[in-house]
mmCIF file of C-alpha atoms in Angstrom:
data_model
loop_
_atom_site.group_PDB
_atom_site.id
_atom_site.type_symbol
_atom_site.label_atom_id
_atom_site.label_comp_id
_atom_site.label_asym_id
_atom_site.label_seq_id
_atom_site.Cartn_x
_atom_site.Cartn_y
_atom_site.Cartn_z
ATOM 1 C CA MET A 16 1.483 4.321 2.073
ATOM 2 C CA LEU A 17 3.772 7.348 2.167
ATOM 3 C CA GLY A 18 6.821 7.126 -0.032
ATOM 4 C CA THR A 19 10.422 8.078 0.596
ATOM 5 C CA GLN A 20 10.874 10.358 -2.456
ATOM 6 C CA ARG A 21 12.533 13.651 -1.577
ATOM 7 C CA ASN A 22 10.132 16.441 -0.778
ATOM 8 C CA PRO A 23 11.476 19.846 -1.934
ATOM 9 C CA HIS A 24 9.627 21.566 0.912
ATOM 10 C CA VAL A 25 11.484 19.441 3.466
ATOM 11 C CA ASP A 26 14.838 20.110 1.815
ATOM 12 C CA LEU A 27 14.032 23.818 1.691
ATOM 13 C CA LEU A 28 13.018 23.952 5.351
ATOM 14 C CA ARG A 29 16.091 21.993 6.365
ATOM 15 C CA GLY A 30 18.273 24.263 4.227
ATOM 16 C CA ALA A 31 16.885 27.356 5.929
ATOM 17 C CA ALA A 32 17.479 25.738 9.322
ATOM 18 C CA ILE A 33 21.122 24.868 8.660
ATOM 19 C CA ALA A 34 21.692 28.317 7.135
ATOM 20 C CA SER A 35 20.475 29.902 10.381
ATOM 21 C CA VAL A 36 22.881 27.734 12.380
ATOM 22 C CA LEU A 37 25.830 28.611 10.130
ATOM 23 C CA LEU A 38 25.025 32.306 10.344
ATOM 24 C CA LEU A 39 24.670 32.121 14.141
ATOM 25 C CA HIS A 40 28.054 30.516 14.634
ATOM 26 C CA PHE A 41 29.767 32.902 12.212
ATOM 27 C CA ALA A 42 28.138 35.888 13.920
ATOM 28 C CA LEU A 43 29.298 34.705 17.341
ATOM 29 C CA ALA A 44 32.829 34.226 16.009
ATOM 30 C CA PHE A 45 33.279 37.329 13.853
ATOM 31 C CA GLY A 46 30.130 39.467 14.024
ATOM 32 C CA VAL A 47 27.892 40.490 11.140
ATOM 33 C CA LYS A 48 26.139 43.647 12.298
ATOM 34 C CA GLU A 49 29.510 45.455 11.990
ATOM 35 C CA SER A 50 29.458 44.753 8.248
ATOM 36 C CA PRO A 51 27.681 46.170 5.185
ATOM 37 C CA LEU A 52 24.714 43.972 6.163
ATOM 38 C CA GLY A 53 24.300 46.012 9.328
ATOM 39 C CA THR A 54 24.443 49.242 7.373
ATOM 40 C CA LEU A 55 21.983 48.032 4.742
ATOM 41 C CA PHE A 56 19.383 46.347 6.970
ATOM 42 C CA GLY A 57 20.111 47.857 10.376
ATOM 43 C CA PRO A 58 21.953 46.180 13.256
ATOM 44 C CA ALA A 59 18.772 45.181 15.111
ATOM 45 C CA PHE A 60 17.367 43.244 12.134
ATOM 46 C CA VAL A 61 20.733 41.645 11.332
ATOM 47 C CA ASN A 62 21.092 40.527 14.945
ATOM 48 C CA ALA A 63 17.571 39.072 14.895
ATOM 49 C CA VAL A 64 18.405 37.045 11.781
ATOM 50 C CA ALA A 65 21.871 36.011 12.904
ATOM 51 C CA LEU A 66 21.529 35.324 16.613
ATOM 52 C CA ASN A 67 18.384 33.176 16.801
ATOM 53 C CA GLY A 68 19.911 30.188 15.047
ATOM 54 C CA ASN A 69 19.013 27.854 17.891
ATOM 55 C CA TYR A 70 15.465 28.047 16.571
ATOM 56 C CA GLY A 71 16.913 26.431 13.460
ATOM 57 C CA VAL A 72 17.947 23.472 15.598
ATOM 58 C CA THR A 73 14.353 23.207 16.828
ATOM 59 C CA VAL A 74 13.221 22.989 13.215
ATOM 60 C CA PHE A 75 15.775 20.209 12.678
ATOM 61 C CA PHE A 76 14.241 18.265 15.548
ATOM 62 C CA VAL A 77 10.767 18.566 14.025
ATOM 63 C CA ILE A 78 12.098 17.405 10.652
ATOM 64 C CA SER A 79 13.882 14.451 12.260
ATOM 65 C CA GLY A 80 10.711 13.290 13.978
ATOM 66 C CA TRP A 81 8.784 13.762 10.731
ATOM 67 C CA LEU A 82 11.253 11.966 8.465
ATOM 68 C CA ILE A 83 12.001 9.011 10.707
ATOM 69 C CA THR A 84 8.305 8.408 11.397
ATOM 70 C CA THR A 85 7.239 8.928 7.770
ATOM 71 C CA ASN A 86 9.868 6.587 6.370
ATOM 72 C CA SER A 87 9.366 3.980 9.092
ATOM 73 C CA LEU A 88 5.675 3.893 8.199
ATOM 74 C CA ALA A 89 6.561 3.595 4.514
ATOM 75 C CA ARG A 90 8.949 0.716 5.142
ATOM 76 C CA TRP A 91 7.211 -1.267 7.874
ATOM 77 C CA GLY A 92 3.599 -0.133 7.663
ATOM 78 C CA SER A 93 3.370 0.841 11.330
ATOM 79 C CA LEU A 94 5.765 1.890 14.062
ATOM 80 C CA ALA A 95 4.975 -1.269 16.020
ATOM 81 C CA HIS A 96 6.537 -3.328 13.225
ATOM 82 C CA ILE A 97 9.875 -1.531 13.121
ATOM 83 C CA ASP A 98 12.770 -3.936 12.604
ATOM 84 C CA VAL A 99 14.987 -2.738 15.454
ATOM 85 C CA ARG A 100 18.183 -4.255 14.073
ATOM 86 C CA ALA A 101 17.640 -2.800 10.595
ATOM 87 C CA PHE A 102 16.677 0.568 12.073
ATOM 88 C CA TYR A 103 19.796 0.826 14.237
ATOM 89 C CA ALA A 104 22.041 -0.415 11.421
ATOM 90 C CA ALA A 105 20.657 2.261 9.109
ATOM 91 C CA ARG A 106 21.201 4.951 11.734
ATOM 92 C CA ALA A 107 24.774 3.812 12.341
ATOM 93 C CA ARG A 108 25.595 3.787 8.614
ATOM 94 C CA ARG A 109 24.254 7.296 8.260
ATOM 95 C CA ILE A 110 25.574 8.933 11.411
ATOM 96 C CA LEU A 111 28.878 7.328 12.326
ATOM 97 C CA PRO A 112 31.210 7.609 9.298
ATOM 98 C CA PRO A 113 31.075 11.438 8.960
ATOM 99 C CA LEU A 114 31.004 11.871 12.742
ATOM 100 C CA LEU A 115 34.068 9.704 13.265
ATOM 101 C CA LEU A 116 35.902 11.661 10.563
ATOM 102 C CA ALA A 117 35.008 14.960 12.243
ATOM 103 C CA LEU A 118 36.229 13.641 15.594
ATOM 104 C CA ALA A 119 39.413 12.363 13.922
ATOM 105 C CA ILE A 120 40.125 15.952 12.878
ATOM 106 C CA ILE A 121 39.100 17.750 16.067
ATOM 107 C CA VAL A 122 40.668 15.514 18.713
ATOM 108 C CA PRO A 123 44.276 15.365 17.386
ATOM 109 C CA LEU A 124 44.298 19.124 16.807
ATOM 110 C CA GLY A 125 42.866 19.643 20.271
ATOM 111 C CA CYS A 126 45.433 17.342 21.869
ATOM 112 C CA ALA A 127 48.139 19.312 20.069
ATOM 113 C CA GLY A 128 46.846 22.452 21.760
ATOM 114 C CA VAL A 129 45.572 24.205 18.638
ATOM 115 C CA PRO A 130 43.265 27.028 19.796
ATOM 116 C CA PHE A 131 39.527 26.491 19.256
ATOM 117 C CA PHE A 132 40.099 22.748 18.990
ATOM 118 C CA ASP A 133 41.345 22.244 22.551
ATOM 119 C CA ASN A 134 39.347 22.342 25.770
ATOM 120 C CA SER A 135 40.205 25.939 26.631
ATOM 121 C CA ASP A 136 36.627 27.228 26.568
ATOM 122 C CA ALA A 137 36.319 25.897 30.117
ATOM 123 C CA ASP A 138 37.456 28.057 33.011
ATOM 124 C CA PRO A 139 39.978 26.844 33.939
ATOM 125 C CA ALA A 140 40.894 25.049 30.727
ATOM 126 C CA LEU A 141 40.484 21.280 30.785
ATOM 127 C CA PRO A 142 43.371 18.954 29.889
ATOM 128 C CA ALA A 143 43.607 16.894 26.715
ATOM 129 C CA SER A 144 42.629 13.828 28.753
ATOM 130 C CA PHE A 145 39.118 15.285 28.974
ATOM 131 C CA PHE A 146 38.646 14.278 25.345
ATOM 132 C CA VAL A 147 38.044 10.740 26.641
ATOM 133 C CA PRO A 148 34.711 11.500 28.366
ATOM 134 C CA ALA A 149 33.921 14.225 25.814
ATOM 135 C CA VAL A 150 34.194 11.966 22.774
ATOM 136 C CA GLY A 151 32.566 9.145 24.707
ATOM 137 C CA SER A 152 29.589 11.387 25.453
ATOM 138 C CA VAL A 153 29.220 12.311 21.782
ATOM 139 C CA LEU A 154 29.221 8.651 20.776
ATOM 140 C CA THR A 155 26.894 7.509 23.555
ATOM 141 C CA PHE A 156 24.213 10.194 23.373
ATOM 142 C CA TRP A 157 24.812 12.331 26.481
ATOM 143 C CA HIS A 158 27.085 15.174 25.342
ATOM 144 C CA ASN A 159 24.361 17.670 26.249
ATOM 145 C CA VAL A 160 24.297 16.244 29.786
ATOM 146 C CA LEU A 161 28.090 16.562 30.029
ATOM 147 C CA MET A 162 27.813 20.202 29.008
ATOM 148 C CA GLN A 163 25.150 20.807 31.656
ATOM 149 C CA SER A 164 27.549 19.590 34.335
ATOM 150 C CA THR A 165 30.775 21.032 32.894
ATOM 151 C CA GLY A 166 29.699 24.117 30.968
ATOM 152 C CA TYR A 167 31.057 25.115 27.585
ATOM 153 C CA PHE A 168 34.488 23.557 27.295
ATOM 154 C CA ASN A 169 35.340 22.798 23.642
ATOM 155 C CA TYR A 170 34.515 25.171 20.805
ATOM 156 C CA CYS A 171 34.116 22.427 18.197
ATOM 157 C CA LEU A 172 32.642 19.558 20.191
ATOM 158 C CA ASN A 173 30.054 21.597 22.041
ATOM 159 C CA VAL A 174 27.928 22.100 18.917
ATOM 160 C CA TYR A 175 27.340 18.332 18.868
ATOM 161 C CA TRP A 176 24.947 18.529 21.815
ATOM 162 C CA SER A 177 22.005 18.400 19.417
ATOM 163 C CA LEU A 178 23.246 15.165 17.864
ATOM 164 C CA SER A 179 23.033 13.557 21.302
ATOM 165 C CA VAL A 180 19.383 14.634 21.518
ATOM 166 C CA GLU A 181 18.646 13.112 18.115
ATOM 167 C CA GLU A 182 20.616 9.946 18.854
ATOM 168 C CA MET A 183 18.602 9.428 22.047
ATOM 169 C CA PHE A 184 15.439 9.778 19.986
ATOM 170 C CA TYR A 185 16.735 7.215 17.478
ATOM 171 C CA LEU A 186 17.544 4.871 20.331
ATOM 172 C CA ALA A 187 14.193 5.282 22.071
ATOM 173 C CA LEU A 188 11.706 5.348 19.170
ATOM 174 C CA PRO A 189 11.779 1.675 18.102
ATOM 175 C CA LEU A 190 11.915 0.511 21.717
ATOM 176 C CA ALA A 191 8.907 2.666 22.649
ATOM 177 C CA ALA A 192 7.025 1.480 19.565
ATOM 178 C CA LEU A 193 7.655 -2.180 20.350
ATOM 179 C CA LEU A 194 6.774 -1.712 24.018
ATOM 180 C CA LEU A 195 3.572 0.301 23.563
ATOM 181 C CA ARG A 196 2.416 -1.461 20.362
ATOM 182 C CA ARG A 197 -0.575 0.846 19.879
ATOM 183 C CA THR A 198 -0.551 4.065 17.889
ATOM 184 C CA TRP A 199 -2.792 5.824 20.386
ATOM 185 C CA LEU A 200 -0.346 5.043 23.179
ATOM 186 C CA LEU A 201 2.499 6.487 21.112
ATOM 187 C CA VAL A 202 0.363 9.564 20.519
ATOM 188 C CA LEU A 203 -0.182 9.902 24.266
ATOM 189 C CA LEU A 204 3.560 9.624 24.825
ATOM 190 C CA GLY A 205 4.107 12.349 22.231
ATOM 191 C CA VAL A 206 1.537 14.600 23.873
ATOM 192 C CA ALA A 207 3.186 14.040 27.262
ATOM 193 C CA LEU A 208 6.549 15.138 25.821
ATOM 194 C CA ILE A 209 4.945 18.211 24.239
ATOM 195 C CA VAL A 210 3.503 19.185 27.632
ATOM 196 C CA ALA A 211 6.758 18.422 29.449
ATOM 197 C CA GLY A 212 8.880 20.641 27.165
ATOM 198 C CA PRO A 213 7.590 24.072 28.266
ATOM 199 C CA LEU A 214 7.396 22.931 31.896
ATOM 200 C CA TYR A 215 11.050 21.884 31.823
ATOM 201 C CA ARG A 216 12.117 25.084 30.078
ATOM 202 C CA ALA A 217 10.164 27.196 32.583
ATOM 203 C CA GLU A 218 11.991 25.465 35.414
ATOM 204 C CA HIS A 219 15.368 26.273 33.816
ATOM 205 C CA ALA A 220 14.628 29.513 31.963
ATOM 206 C CA ASP A 221 17.693 31.213 33.468
ATOM 207 C CA ASN A 222 20.208 28.677 32.119
ATOM 208 C CA GLU A 223 20.563 28.079 28.379
ATOM 209 C CA LEU A 224 22.511 24.865 28.956
ATOM 210 C CA PHE A 225 19.214 23.456 30.216
ATOM 211 C CA TYR A 226 16.366 25.292 28.474
ATOM 212 C CA MET A 227 18.001 24.816 25.060
ATOM 213 C CA TYR A 228 20.088 21.645 25.402
ATOM 214 C CA GLY A 229 18.229 19.330 27.795
ATOM 215 C CA TYR A 230 16.490 16.227 26.479
ATOM 216 C CA LEU A 231 13.099 17.362 27.758
ATOM 217 C CA ALA A 232 13.758 20.834 26.366
ATOM 218 C CA CYS A 233 13.999 19.354 22.872
ATOM 219 C CA PHE A 234 11.896 16.203 22.748
ATOM 220 C CA ASP A 235 8.661 18.187 22.389
ATOM 221 C CA ALA A 236 9.826 19.401 18.949
ATOM 222 C CA ILE A 237 10.684 15.847 17.895
ATOM 223 C CA ALA A 238 7.332 14.616 19.212
ATOM 224 C CA LEU A 239 5.510 17.276 17.175
ATOM 225 C CA GLY A 240 7.341 16.037 14.074
ATOM 226 C CA CYS A 241 6.343 12.447 14.818
ATOM 227 C CA LEU A 242 2.691 13.338 15.434
ATOM 228 C CA ALA A 243 2.618 15.426 12.260
ATOM 229 C CA ALA A 244 3.871 12.404 10.307
ATOM 230 C CA LEU A 245 1.252 10.133 11.869
ATOM 231 C CA LEU A 246 -1.447 12.660 10.938
ATOM 232 C CA ALA A 247 -0.182 12.965 7.364
ATOM 233 C CA HIS A 248 -0.097 9.162 7.072
ATOM 234 C CA ARG A 249 -3.840 9.084 7.707
ATOM 235 C CA LEU A 250 -4.656 11.736 5.117
ATOM 236 C CA HIS A 251 -5.851 10.298 1.827
ATOM 237 C CA ALA A 252 -6.229 13.578 -0.040
ATOM 238 C CA PRO A 253 -4.663 17.049 0.038
ATOM 239 C CA LEU A 254 -5.727 19.126 2.996
ATOM 240 C CA PRO A 255 -8.388 21.731 2.174
ATOM 241 C CA TYR A 256 -6.726 25.129 1.841
ATOM 242 C CA ALA A 257 -3.315 23.460 2.254
ATOM 243 C CA ARG A 258 -1.503 26.198 0.353
ATOM 244 C CA LEU A 259 -3.062 28.922 2.507
ATOM 245 C CA LEU A 260 -2.211 27.012 5.695
ATOM 246 C CA ARG A 261 1.337 26.552 4.419
ATOM 247 C CA TRP A 262 1.792 30.270 3.822
ATOM 248 C CA ILE A 263 0.334 31.108 7.230
ATOM 249 C CA ALA A 264 2.649 28.610 8.946
ATOM 250 C CA GLY A 265 5.634 29.935 6.983
ATOM 251 C CA ALA A 266 4.828 33.517 7.926
ATOM 252 C CA ALA A 267 4.418 32.509 11.574
ATOM 253 C CA LEU A 268 7.755 30.714 11.480
ATOM 254 C CA VAL A 269 9.519 33.820 10.155
ATOM 255 C CA ALA A 270 7.782 36.152 12.611
ATOM 256 C CA LEU A 271 8.517 33.921 15.599
ATOM 257 C CA TYR A 272 12.138 33.559 14.521
ATOM 258 C CA LEU A 273 12.651 37.309 14.223
ATOM 259 C CA ARG A 274 10.887 37.888 17.556
ATOM 260 C CA GLY A 275 13.754 35.950 19.055
ATOM 261 C CA ILE A 276 14.510 33.617 21.942
ATOM 262 C CA ARG A 277 15.184 36.147 24.688
ATOM 263 C CA GLY A 278 12.051 36.557 26.765
ATOM 264 C CA HIS A 279 10.432 33.569 25.046
ATOM 265 C CA GLU A 280 12.527 30.746 26.448
ATOM 266 C CA VAL A 281 9.497 28.732 27.582
ATOM 267 C CA PHE A 282 7.053 28.739 24.653
ATOM 268 C CA GLY A 283 9.117 30.211 21.828
ATOM 269 C CA PHE A 284 10.551 26.817 20.907
ATOM 270 C CA THR A 285 7.085 25.270 21.109
ATOM 271 C CA TRP A 286 5.545 27.708 18.622
ATOM 272 C CA ILE A 287 8.491 27.403 16.256
ATOM 273 C CA ALA A 288 8.032 23.615 16.336
ATOM 274 C CA VAL A 289 4.245 23.863 15.823
ATOM 275 C CA SER A 290 4.731 26.144 12.807
ATOM 276 C CA ALA A 291 7.304 23.779 11.283
ATOM 277 C CA ALA A 292 5.034 20.766 11.889
ATOM 278 C CA VAL A 293 2.090 22.505 10.179
ATOM 279 C CA LEU A 294 4.330 23.325 7.225
ATOM 280 C CA LEU A 295 5.309 19.671 6.877
ATOM 281 C CA VAL A 296 1.745 18.355 7.062
ATOM 282 C CA THR A 297 0.488 20.825 4.466
ATOM 283 C CA THR A 298 3.263 19.937 2.014
ATOM 284 C CA GLN A 299 3.055 16.147 2.246
ATOM 285 C CA ARG A 300 0.081 15.787 -0.070
ATOM 286 C CA SER A 301 0.046 19.157 -1.745
ATOM 287 C CA ALA A 302 -1.109 19.329 -5.327
ATOM 288 C CA GLY A 303 0.084 21.476 -8.208
ATOM 289 C CA PRO A 304 3.401 23.256 -8.869
ATOM 290 C CA SER A 305 5.538 24.189 -5.907
ATOM 291 C CA VAL A 306 7.522 27.359 -5.321
ATOM 292 C CA ALA A 307 9.916 25.281 -3.186
ATOM 293 C CA ALA A 308 10.973 23.285 -6.251
ATOM 294 C CA GLY A 309 11.966 26.362 -8.283
ATOM 295 C CA ARG A 310 15.479 27.249 -9.389
ATOM 296 C CA VAL A 311 15.675 30.370 -7.242
ATOM 297 C CA LEU A 312 15.567 28.292 -4.069
ATOM 298 C CA ALA A 313 17.882 25.539 -5.342
ATOM 299 C CA PRO A 314 20.842 26.704 -3.172
ATOM 300 C CA LEU A 315 18.749 26.364 -0.007
ATOM 301 C CA ARG A 316 17.568 22.911 -1.079
ATOM 302 C CA TRP A 317 21.212 21.950 -1.659
ATOM 303 C CA LEU A 318 22.058 23.061 1.870
ATOM 304 C CA GLY A 319 19.168 20.938 3.110
ATOM 305 C CA ARG A 320 20.427 17.832 1.307
ATOM 306 C CA HIS A 321 23.886 18.310 2.837
ATOM 307 C CA SER A 322 22.741 19.588 6.230
ATOM 308 C CA TYR A 323 24.198 16.765 8.343
ATOM 309 C CA GLU A 324 27.670 17.118 6.879
ATOM 310 C CA LEU A 325 27.445 20.914 7.142
ATOM 311 C CA TYR A 326 26.432 20.555 10.770
ATOM 312 C CA LEU A 327 29.441 18.359 11.541
ATOM 313 C CA PHE A 328 32.141 20.163 9.571
ATOM 314 C CA HIS A 329 31.238 23.853 9.469
ATOM 315 C CA ILE A 330 32.588 24.245 12.989
ATOM 316 C CA VAL A 331 35.922 22.756 11.900
ATOM 317 C CA VAL A 332 36.158 25.344 9.133
ATOM 318 C CA LEU A 333 35.160 28.107 11.540
ATOM 319 C CA ALA A 334 37.750 27.021 14.118
ATOM 320 C CA LEU A 335 40.469 27.106 11.447
ATOM 321 C CA LEU A 336 39.349 30.578 10.360
ATOM 322 C CA ARG A 337 39.446 31.804 13.957
ATOM 323 C CA ASN A 338 43.081 30.737 14.082
ATOM 324 C CA LEU A 339 43.777 32.769 10.948
ATOM 325 C CA PHE A 340 41.697 35.899 11.575
ATOM 326 C CA ASP A 341 41.312 37.922 14.758
ATOM 327 C CA LYS A 342 37.848 39.395 15.282
ATOM 328 C CA PRO A 343 38.970 42.762 16.752
ATOM 329 C CA ALA A 344 41.376 43.241 13.842
ATOM 330 C CA LEU A 345 38.812 42.297 11.198
ATOM 331 C CA SER A 346 37.763 45.326 9.172
ATOM 332 C CA TYR A 347 34.217 46.346 8.282
ATOM 333 C CA ALA A 348 34.766 45.490 4.622
ATOM 334 C CA ALA A 349 36.387 42.101 5.332
ATOM 335 C CA ARG A 350 33.482 40.496 7.201
ATOM 336 C CA LEU A 351 31.252 39.687 4.230
ATOM 337 C CA PRO A 352 34.095 38.180 2.136
ATOM 338 C CA LEU A 353 35.057 36.107 5.167
ATOM 339 C CA LEU A 354 31.447 34.956 5.558
ATOM 340 C CA ALA A 355 31.434 33.957 1.873
ATOM 341 C CA LEU A 356 34.718 32.079 2.350
ATOM 342 C CA PHE A 357 33.315 30.286 5.399
ATOM 343 C CA LEU A 358 30.159 29.221 3.574
ATOM 344 C CA ALA A 359 32.034 28.119 0.460
ATOM 345 C CA ALA A 360 34.663 26.134 2.380
ATOM 346 C CA SER A 361 32.022 24.485 4.578
ATOM 347 C CA ALA A 362 29.918 23.571 1.541
ATOM 348 C CA LEU A 363 32.893 22.172 -0.372
ATOM 349 C CA LEU A 364 34.093 20.093 2.575
ATOM 350 C CA SER A 365 30.589 18.810 3.296
ATOM 351 C CA TRP A 366 30.029 17.905 -0.353
ATOM 352 C CA GLY A 367 33.305 15.996 -0.432
ATOM 353 C CA VAL A 368 32.529 14.086 2.755
ATOM 354 C CA GLN A 369 29.078 13.113 1.536
ATOM 355 C CA ARG A 370 30.285 12.062 -1.899
ATOM 356 C CA MET A 371 33.395 10.149 -0.881
ATOM 357 C CA LEU A 372 32.462 8.756 2.524
ATOM 358 C CA GLU A 373 28.855 8.972 3.636
ATOM 359 C CA ARG A 374 27.140 8.016 0.377
ATOM 360 C CA PRO A 375 29.243 4.884 -0.344
ATOM 361 C CA VAL A 376 28.808 3.647 3.235
ATOM 362 C CA ARG A 377 25.078 4.278 3.224
ATOM 363 C CA ASN A 378 24.711 2.463 -0.092
ATOM 364 C CA THR A 379 26.069 -0.706 1.505
ATOM 365 C CA GLY A 380 22.605 -1.110 3.038
ATOM 366 C CA ARG A 381 19.289 -0.204 1.484
ATOM 367 C CA SER A 382 17.664 1.334 4.534
ATOM 368 C CA GLY A 383 15.210 3.753 2.971
ATOM 369 C CA LEU A 384 15.705 5.916 6.047
ATOM 370 C CA PRO A 385 16.943 9.514 5.865
ATOM 371 C CA GLY A 386 19.802 10.948 7.819
ATOM 372 C CA PRO A 387 19.564 13.267 10.774
ATOM 373 C CA ALA A 388 18.675 16.839 10.210
#
């Protein structure tokens, strides 16, 4: 039976994913190619690294499917035996306390009309009363659907679309497992979602609110994570040539990421998810010392362990910084120090939230289930 001990490869992959999201949002807010990074590496390469962060979200979805399936198998032996009440209670303990704190910061500032916290991203701007359906959609798993009908409307809240995708997965997985009862039927459901993903994205390739944020646009990545976990559960020895496969999958992941999203809206997300899933399978039962566990990569593993809190609160830090610094007035030399300040403040806030709020609440129940990526 697979255990729940932390896997440094998973933390590393999750750390790289959240780093790409942080860099994307900073680049959109303040720019990075107009900094010493652009001079050193070239603006095209810096843009490729900074502006494809939505692929990082795809990796999160794969990791979520992997972790929830792996740990459900470890706890209950099979998906058909999931204790629905215990599963939902564990999810609520993990997700809700930090999320409610983030909303308790964003909504009052937005109602007070503080820029980048209010609903002024919409055209025309939406009133403070729109926080009622907006917050309700975040808490009831359809914020991405609200964005598809409304457009971008709130700088802070709109990044929570991906949480709605994951929450819907958390809601559906135990119900599907109890209804279908057979692993092969769950596999068929996963395959159907993997097929549906590119078809849905092809239908909506001209609208990022759909090809990136729709349920069917994202569930194929989660399904690949689930199927990878089911495959790993059946392996009783390390995969032959696992290290070679891992390096090939890692190289493919980097190459696909740098190739970018534009022009690859249909299958780009699929291949990113496949590469991440292969990485996870090849690391589950790997033997020997691991580069991922080394000291050099410890900062990325730390980001991975705090990825949920970073996801929730980095946008709060960024919104505050946008109230303090104006992008057109920001000098070439100031961008990298501001990036460092953003990363440090986000990390410190996320660490504090996890230590003082999330961890004590989660310890009230011994779920054995990981948090969302």
